[in-house]
PDB file of C-alpha atoms in Angstrom:
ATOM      1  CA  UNK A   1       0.000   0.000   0.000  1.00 61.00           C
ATOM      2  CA  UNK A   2       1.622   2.907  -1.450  1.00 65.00           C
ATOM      3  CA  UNK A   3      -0.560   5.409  -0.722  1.00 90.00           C
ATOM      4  CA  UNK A   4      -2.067   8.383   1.597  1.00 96.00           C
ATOM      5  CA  UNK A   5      -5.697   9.049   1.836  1.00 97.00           C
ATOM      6  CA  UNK A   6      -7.055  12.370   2.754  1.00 98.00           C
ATOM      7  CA  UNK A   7     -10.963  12.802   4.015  1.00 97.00           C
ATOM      8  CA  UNK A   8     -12.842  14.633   3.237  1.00 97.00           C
ATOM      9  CA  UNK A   9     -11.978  15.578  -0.214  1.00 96.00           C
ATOM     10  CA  UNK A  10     -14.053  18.931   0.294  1.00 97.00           C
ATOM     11  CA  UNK A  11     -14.823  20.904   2.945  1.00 97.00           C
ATOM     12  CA  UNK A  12     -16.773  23.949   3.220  1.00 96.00           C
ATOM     13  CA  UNK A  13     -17.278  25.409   6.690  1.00 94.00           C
ATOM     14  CA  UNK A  14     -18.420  28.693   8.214  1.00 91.00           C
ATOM     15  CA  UNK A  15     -15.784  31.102  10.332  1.00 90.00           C
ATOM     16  CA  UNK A  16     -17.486  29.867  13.817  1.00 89.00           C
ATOM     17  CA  UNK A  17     -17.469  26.223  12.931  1.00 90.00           C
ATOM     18  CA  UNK A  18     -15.182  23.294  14.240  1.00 95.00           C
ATOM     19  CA  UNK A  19     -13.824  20.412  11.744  1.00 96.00           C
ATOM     20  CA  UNK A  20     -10.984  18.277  11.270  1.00 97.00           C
ATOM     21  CA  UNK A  21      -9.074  17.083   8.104  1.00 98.00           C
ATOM     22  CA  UNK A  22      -7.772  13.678   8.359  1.00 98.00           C
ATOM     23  CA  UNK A  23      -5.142  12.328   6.760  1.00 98.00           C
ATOM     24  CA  UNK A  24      -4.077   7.849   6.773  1.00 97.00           C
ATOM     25  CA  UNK A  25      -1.337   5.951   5.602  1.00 96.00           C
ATOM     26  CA  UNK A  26       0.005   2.602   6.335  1.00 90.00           C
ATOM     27  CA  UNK A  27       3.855   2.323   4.429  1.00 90.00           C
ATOM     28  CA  UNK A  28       4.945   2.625   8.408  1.00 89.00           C
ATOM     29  CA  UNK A  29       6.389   5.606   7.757  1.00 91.00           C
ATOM     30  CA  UNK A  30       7.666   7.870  10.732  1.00 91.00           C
ATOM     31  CA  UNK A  31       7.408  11.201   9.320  1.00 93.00           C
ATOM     32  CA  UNK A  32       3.690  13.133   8.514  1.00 96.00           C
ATOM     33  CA  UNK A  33       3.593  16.463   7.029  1.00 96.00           C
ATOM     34  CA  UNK A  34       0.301  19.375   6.503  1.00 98.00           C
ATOM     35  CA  UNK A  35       0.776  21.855   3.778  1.00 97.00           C
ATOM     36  CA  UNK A  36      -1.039  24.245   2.710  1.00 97.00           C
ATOM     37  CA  UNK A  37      -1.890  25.509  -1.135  1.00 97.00           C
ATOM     38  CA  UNK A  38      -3.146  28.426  -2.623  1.00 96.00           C
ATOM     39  CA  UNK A  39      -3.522  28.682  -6.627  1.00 93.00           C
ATOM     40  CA  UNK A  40      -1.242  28.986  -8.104  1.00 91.00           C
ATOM     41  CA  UNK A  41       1.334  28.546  -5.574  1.00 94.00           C
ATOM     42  CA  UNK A  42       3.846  26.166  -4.101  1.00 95.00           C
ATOM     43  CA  UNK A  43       2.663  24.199  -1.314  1.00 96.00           C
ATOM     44  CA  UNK A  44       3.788  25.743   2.010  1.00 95.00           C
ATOM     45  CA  UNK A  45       5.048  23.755   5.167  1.00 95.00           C
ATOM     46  CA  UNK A  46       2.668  24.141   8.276  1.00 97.00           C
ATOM     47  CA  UNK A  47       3.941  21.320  10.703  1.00 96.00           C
ATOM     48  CA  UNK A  48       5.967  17.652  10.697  1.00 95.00           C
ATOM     49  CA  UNK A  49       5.329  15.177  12.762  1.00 95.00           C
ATOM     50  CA  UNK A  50       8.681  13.346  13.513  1.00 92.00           C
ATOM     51  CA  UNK A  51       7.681   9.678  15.534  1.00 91.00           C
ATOM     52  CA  UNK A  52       4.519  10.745  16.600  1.00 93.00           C
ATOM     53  CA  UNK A  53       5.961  14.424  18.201  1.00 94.00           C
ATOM     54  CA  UNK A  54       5.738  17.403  16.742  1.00 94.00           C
ATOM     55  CA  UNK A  55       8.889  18.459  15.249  1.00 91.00           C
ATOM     56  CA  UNK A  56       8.250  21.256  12.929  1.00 90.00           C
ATOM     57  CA  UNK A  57       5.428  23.910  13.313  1.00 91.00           C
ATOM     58  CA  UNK A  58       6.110  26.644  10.918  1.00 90.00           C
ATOM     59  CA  UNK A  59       4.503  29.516  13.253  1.00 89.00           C
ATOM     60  CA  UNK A  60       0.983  28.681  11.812  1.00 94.00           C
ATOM     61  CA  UNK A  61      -1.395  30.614  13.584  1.00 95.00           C
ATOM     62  CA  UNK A  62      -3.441  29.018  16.600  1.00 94.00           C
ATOM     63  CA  UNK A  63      -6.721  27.970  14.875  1.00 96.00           C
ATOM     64  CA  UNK A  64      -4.934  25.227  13.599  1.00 97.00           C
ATOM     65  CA  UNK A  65      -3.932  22.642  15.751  1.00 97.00           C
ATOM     66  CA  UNK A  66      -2.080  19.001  14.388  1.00 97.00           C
ATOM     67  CA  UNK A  67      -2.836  15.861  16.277  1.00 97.00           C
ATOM     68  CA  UNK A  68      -1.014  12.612  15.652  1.00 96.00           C
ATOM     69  CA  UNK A  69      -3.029  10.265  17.276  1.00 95.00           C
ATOM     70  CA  UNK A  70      -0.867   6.816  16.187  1.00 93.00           C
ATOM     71  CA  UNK A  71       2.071   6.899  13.367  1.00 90.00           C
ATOM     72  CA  UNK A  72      -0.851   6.006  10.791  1.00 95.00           C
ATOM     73  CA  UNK A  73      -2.778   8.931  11.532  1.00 97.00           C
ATOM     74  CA  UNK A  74      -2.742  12.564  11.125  1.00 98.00           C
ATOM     75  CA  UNK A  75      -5.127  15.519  12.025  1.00 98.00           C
ATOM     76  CA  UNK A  76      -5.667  18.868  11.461  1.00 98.00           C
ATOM     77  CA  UNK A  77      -8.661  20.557  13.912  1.00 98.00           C
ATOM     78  CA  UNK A  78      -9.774  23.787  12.420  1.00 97.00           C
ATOM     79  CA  UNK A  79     -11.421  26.271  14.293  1.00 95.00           C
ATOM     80  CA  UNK A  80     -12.468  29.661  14.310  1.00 94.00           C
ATOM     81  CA  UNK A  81     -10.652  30.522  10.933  1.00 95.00           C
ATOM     82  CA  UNK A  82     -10.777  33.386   7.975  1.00 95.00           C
ATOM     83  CA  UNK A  83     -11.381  33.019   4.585  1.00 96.00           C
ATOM     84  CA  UNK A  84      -8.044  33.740   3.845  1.00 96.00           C
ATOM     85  CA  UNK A  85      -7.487  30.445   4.799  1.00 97.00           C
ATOM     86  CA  UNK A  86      -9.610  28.616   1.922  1.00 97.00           C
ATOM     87  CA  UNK A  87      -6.777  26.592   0.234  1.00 97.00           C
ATOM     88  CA  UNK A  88      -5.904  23.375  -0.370  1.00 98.00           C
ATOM     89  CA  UNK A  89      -4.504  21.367   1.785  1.00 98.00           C
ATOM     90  CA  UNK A  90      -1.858  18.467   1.552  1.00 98.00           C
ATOM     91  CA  UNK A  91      -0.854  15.822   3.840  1.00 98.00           C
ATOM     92  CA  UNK A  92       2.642  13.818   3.160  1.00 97.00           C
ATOM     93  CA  UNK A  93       4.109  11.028   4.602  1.00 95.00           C
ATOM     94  CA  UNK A  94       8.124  10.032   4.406  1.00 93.00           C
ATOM     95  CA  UNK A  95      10.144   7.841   6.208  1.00 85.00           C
ATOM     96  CA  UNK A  96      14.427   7.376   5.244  1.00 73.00           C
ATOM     97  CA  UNK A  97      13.903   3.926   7.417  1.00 71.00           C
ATOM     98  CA  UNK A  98      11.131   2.490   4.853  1.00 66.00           C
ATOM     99  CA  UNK A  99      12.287   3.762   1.623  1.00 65.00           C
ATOM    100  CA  UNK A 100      15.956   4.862   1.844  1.00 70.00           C
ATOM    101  CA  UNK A 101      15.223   8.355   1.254  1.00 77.00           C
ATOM    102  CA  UNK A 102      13.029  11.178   2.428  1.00 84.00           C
ATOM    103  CA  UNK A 103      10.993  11.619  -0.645  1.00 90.00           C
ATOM    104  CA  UNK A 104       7.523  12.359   0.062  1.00 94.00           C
ATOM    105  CA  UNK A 105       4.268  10.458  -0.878  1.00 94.00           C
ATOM    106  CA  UNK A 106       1.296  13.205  -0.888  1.00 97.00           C
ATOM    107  CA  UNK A 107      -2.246  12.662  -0.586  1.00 97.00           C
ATOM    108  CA  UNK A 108      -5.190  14.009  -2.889  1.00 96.00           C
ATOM    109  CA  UNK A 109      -5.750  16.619  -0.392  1.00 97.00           C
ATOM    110  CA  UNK A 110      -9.060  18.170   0.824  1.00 98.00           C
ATOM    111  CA  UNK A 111     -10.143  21.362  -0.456  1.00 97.00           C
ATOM    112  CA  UNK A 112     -11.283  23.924   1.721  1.00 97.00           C
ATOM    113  CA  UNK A 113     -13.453  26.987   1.423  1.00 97.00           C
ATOM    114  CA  UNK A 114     -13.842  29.454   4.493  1.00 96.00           C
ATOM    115  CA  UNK A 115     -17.231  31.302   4.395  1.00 93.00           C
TER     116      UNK A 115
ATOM    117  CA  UNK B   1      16.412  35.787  -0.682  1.00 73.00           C
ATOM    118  CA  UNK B   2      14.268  32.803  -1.301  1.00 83.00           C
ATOM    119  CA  UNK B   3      15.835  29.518   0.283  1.00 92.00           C
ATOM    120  CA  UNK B   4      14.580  27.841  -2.993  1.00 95.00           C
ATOM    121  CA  UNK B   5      14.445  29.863  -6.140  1.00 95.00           C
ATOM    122  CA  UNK B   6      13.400  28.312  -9.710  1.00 94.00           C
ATOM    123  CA  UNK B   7      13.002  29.832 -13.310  1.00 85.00           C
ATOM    124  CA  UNK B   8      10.102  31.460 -13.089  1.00 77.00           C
ATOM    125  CA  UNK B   9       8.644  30.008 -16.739  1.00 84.00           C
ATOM    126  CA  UNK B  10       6.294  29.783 -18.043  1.00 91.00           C
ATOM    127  CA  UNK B  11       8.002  27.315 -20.959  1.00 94.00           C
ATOM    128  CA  UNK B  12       6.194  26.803 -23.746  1.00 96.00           C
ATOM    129  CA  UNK B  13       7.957  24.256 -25.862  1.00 97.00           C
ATOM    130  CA  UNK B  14       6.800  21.912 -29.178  1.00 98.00           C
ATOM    131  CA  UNK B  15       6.718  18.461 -28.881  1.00 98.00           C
ATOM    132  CA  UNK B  16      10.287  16.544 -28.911  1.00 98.00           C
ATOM    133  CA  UNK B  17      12.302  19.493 -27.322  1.00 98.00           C
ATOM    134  CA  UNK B  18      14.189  19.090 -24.723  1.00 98.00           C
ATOM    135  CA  UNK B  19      13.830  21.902 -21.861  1.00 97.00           C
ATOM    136  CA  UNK B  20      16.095  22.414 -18.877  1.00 96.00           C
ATOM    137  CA  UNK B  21      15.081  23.424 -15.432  1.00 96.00           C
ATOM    138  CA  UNK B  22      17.218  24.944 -12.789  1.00 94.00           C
ATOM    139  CA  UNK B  23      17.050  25.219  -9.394  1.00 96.00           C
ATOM    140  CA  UNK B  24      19.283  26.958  -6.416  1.00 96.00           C
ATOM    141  CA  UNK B  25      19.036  26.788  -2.584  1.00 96.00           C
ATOM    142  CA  UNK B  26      20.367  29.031   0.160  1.00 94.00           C
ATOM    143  CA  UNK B  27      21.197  26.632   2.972  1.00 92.00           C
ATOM    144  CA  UNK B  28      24.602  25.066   2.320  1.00 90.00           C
ATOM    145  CA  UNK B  29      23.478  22.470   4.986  1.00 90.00           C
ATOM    146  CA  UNK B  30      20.717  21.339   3.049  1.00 90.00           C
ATOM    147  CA  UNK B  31      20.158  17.268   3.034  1.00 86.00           C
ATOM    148  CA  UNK B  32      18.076  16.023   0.025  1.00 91.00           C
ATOM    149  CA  UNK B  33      16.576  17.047  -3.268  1.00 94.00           C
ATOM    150  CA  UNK B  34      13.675  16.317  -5.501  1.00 95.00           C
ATOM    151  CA  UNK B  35      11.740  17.327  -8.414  1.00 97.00           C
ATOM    152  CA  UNK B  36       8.141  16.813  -8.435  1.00 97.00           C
ATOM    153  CA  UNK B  37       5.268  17.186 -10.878  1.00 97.00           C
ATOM    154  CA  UNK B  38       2.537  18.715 -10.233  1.00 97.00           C
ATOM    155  CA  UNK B  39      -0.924  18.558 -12.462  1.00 96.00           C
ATOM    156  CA  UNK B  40      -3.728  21.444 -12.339  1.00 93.00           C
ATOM    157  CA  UNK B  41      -5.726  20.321  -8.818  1.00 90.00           C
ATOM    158  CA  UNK B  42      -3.949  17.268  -8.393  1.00 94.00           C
ATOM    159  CA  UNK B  43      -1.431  16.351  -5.594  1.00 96.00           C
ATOM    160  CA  UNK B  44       2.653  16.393  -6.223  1.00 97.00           C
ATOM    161  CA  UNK B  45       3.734  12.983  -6.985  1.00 96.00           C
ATOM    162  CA  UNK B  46       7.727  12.481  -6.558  1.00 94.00           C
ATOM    163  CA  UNK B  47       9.473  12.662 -10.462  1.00 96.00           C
ATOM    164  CA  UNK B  48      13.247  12.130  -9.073  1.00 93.00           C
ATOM    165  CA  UNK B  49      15.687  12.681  -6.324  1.00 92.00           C
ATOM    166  CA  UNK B  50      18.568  14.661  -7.112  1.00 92.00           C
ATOM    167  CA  UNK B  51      22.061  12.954  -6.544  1.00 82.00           C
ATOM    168  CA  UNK B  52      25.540  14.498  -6.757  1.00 81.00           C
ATOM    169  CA  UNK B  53      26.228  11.830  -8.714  1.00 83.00           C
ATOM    170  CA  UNK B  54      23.305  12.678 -11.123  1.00 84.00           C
ATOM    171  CA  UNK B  55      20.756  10.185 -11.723  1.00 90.00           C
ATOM    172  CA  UNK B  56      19.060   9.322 -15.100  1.00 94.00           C
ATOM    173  CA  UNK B  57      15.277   7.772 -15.484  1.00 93.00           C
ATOM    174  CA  UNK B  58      14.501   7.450 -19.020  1.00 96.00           C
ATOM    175  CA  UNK B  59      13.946  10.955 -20.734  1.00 97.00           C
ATOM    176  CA  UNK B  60      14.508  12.477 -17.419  1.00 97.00           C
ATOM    177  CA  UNK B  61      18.114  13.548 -16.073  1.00 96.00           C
ATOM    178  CA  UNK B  62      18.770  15.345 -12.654  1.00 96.00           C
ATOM    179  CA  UNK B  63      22.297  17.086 -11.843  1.00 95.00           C
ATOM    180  CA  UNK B  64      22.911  18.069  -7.938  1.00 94.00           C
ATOM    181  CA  UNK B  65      25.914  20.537  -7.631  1.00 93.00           C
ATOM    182  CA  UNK B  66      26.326  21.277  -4.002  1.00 92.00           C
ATOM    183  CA  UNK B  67      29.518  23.791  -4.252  1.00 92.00           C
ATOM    184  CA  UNK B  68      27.295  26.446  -6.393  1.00 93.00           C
ATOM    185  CA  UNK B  69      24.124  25.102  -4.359  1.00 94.00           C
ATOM    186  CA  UNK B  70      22.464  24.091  -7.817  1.00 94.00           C
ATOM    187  CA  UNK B  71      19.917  21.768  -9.109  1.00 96.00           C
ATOM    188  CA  UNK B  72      18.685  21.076 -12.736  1.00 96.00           C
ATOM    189  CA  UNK B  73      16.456  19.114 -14.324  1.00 97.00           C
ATOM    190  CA  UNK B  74      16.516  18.021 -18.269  1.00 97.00           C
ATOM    191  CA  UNK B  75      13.642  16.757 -19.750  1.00 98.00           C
ATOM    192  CA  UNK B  76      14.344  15.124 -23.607  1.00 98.00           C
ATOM    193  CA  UNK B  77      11.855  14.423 -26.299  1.00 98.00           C
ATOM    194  CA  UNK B  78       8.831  16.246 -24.554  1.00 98.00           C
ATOM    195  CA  UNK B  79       5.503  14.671 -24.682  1.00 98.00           C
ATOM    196  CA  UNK B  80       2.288  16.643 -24.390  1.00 98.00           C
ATOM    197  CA  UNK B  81       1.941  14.646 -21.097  1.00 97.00           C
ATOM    198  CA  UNK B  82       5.147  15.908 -19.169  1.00 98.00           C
ATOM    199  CA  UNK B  83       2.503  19.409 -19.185  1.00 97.00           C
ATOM    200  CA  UNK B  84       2.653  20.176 -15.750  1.00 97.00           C
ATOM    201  CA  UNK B  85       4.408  22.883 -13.160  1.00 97.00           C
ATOM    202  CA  UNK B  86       7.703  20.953 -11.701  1.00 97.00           C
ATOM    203  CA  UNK B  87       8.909  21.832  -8.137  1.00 97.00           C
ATOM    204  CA  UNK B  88      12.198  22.112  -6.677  1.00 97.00           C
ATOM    205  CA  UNK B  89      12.206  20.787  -3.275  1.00 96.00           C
ATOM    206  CA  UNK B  90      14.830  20.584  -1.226  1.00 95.00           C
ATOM    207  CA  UNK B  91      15.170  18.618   2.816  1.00 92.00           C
ATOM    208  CA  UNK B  92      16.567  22.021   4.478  1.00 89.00           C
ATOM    209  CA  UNK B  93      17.401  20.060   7.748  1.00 84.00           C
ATOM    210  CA  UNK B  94      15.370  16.454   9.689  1.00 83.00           C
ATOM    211  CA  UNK B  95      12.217  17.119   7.104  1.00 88.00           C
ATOM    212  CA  UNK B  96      12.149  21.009   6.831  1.00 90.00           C
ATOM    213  CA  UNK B  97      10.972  20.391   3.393  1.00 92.00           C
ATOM    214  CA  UNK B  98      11.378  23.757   1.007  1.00 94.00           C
ATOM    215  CA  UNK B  99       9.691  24.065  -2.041  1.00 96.00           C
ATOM    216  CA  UNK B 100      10.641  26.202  -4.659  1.00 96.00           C
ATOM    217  CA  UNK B 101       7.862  28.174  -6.730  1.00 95.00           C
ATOM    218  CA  UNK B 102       7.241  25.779  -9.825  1.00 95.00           C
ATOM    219  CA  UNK B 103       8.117  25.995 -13.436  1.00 95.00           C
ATOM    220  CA  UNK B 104       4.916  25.928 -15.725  1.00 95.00           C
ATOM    221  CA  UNK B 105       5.739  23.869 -18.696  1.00 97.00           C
ATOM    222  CA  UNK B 106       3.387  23.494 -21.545  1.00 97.00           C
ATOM    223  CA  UNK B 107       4.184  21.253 -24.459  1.00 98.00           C
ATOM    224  CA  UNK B 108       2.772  22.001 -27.741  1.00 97.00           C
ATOM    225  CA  UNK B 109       1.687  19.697 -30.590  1.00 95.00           C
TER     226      UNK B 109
END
């Protein structure tokens, strides 16, 4: 199983509302990445999860907040945000142990648009 | 400066060229490199890593030059399917992944 699944694929929420993305993958790899994606842009680095801790959080505002609740899982729990923050967004998964290298295996991402 | 700067393209190029992409990066510490593809609203998906050694994969050949902090990317023979923006990423330090801004190329019949 090569892959990373994303749910849900779309996501359209209201600036008071709570959700989560959710992000799977079982190639027991030990690194888990969120980006985020505007049009036409590169995707940008929000946090890494490093063996379940959080190694990386790029100073990403407050409203959103990672979980790693096992190293198959990844969340991100959205809360409170702007529509400035309608984007897509990308999880990734990498691990040097499993493949030799720490080349990145993305999912489909979910789209999100902040009302 | 950018810690990952690429050509900023667009290329438009007719079918059978062959079209070279660079790529530099700031931090001289910098672990790993890649080129990805990426296809309008679709995920990246992993085209090469980048070896000093350079590494080949069919019509695709990848050149690492850490002394000028440098990274290219030749594509031969183009096909309309190698249409796509291409991103220069780069493992800063322990999975600080950078990505560089993406080449548009578009390959013409």
């Amino acid at each position: 199983d090569t892959e990373v699944t994303q749910t849900p694929k779309h996501l359209v929420m209201g600036m008071t509302n709570k959700k989560s993305l959710k992000c799977e993958q079982h190639m027991g790899h030990r690194a888990m990445y969120w980006y985020k994606q505007k049009a036409k842009k590169p995707p940008e680095l929000m946090f890494v999860y490093s063996y379940e801790k959080l190694s990386i959080n790029e100073s990403v505002p407050s409203r959103f907040s990672p979980e790693c609740p096992n190293s198959s899982l990844l969340n991100l729990h959205l809360h409170a945000l702007q529509p400035e923050d309608s984007a897509l967004y990308l999880c990734a998964s990498s691990s040097r142990e499993v493949s030799g290298s720490d080349e990145q295996f993305f999912g489909p991402g979910t789209r999100l648009t902040v009302l | 400066r950018k810690e990952v700067e690429q050509d900023p393209g667009p290329f438009n190029v007719p079918e059978g060229a062959t079209v070279a992409f660079n790529c530099t990066y700031s931090n001289s510490a910098s672990q790993s490199f890649f080129w990805y593809r990426q296809d309008c609203r679709k995920e990246p998906k992993l085209l090469m890593s980048v070896y000093s050694s350079g590494n080949e994969d069919g019509r695709f050949t990848a050149q690492l030059n850490r002394a000028s902090q440098y990274i290219s990317l030749l594509i031969r023979d183009s096909k309309l399917s190698d249409s796509a923006t291409y991103l220069c990423v780069v493992n800063k330090n322990n999975n600080d992944m950078r990505f560089g801004a993406g080449t548009r190329l578009t390959v013409k019949p």
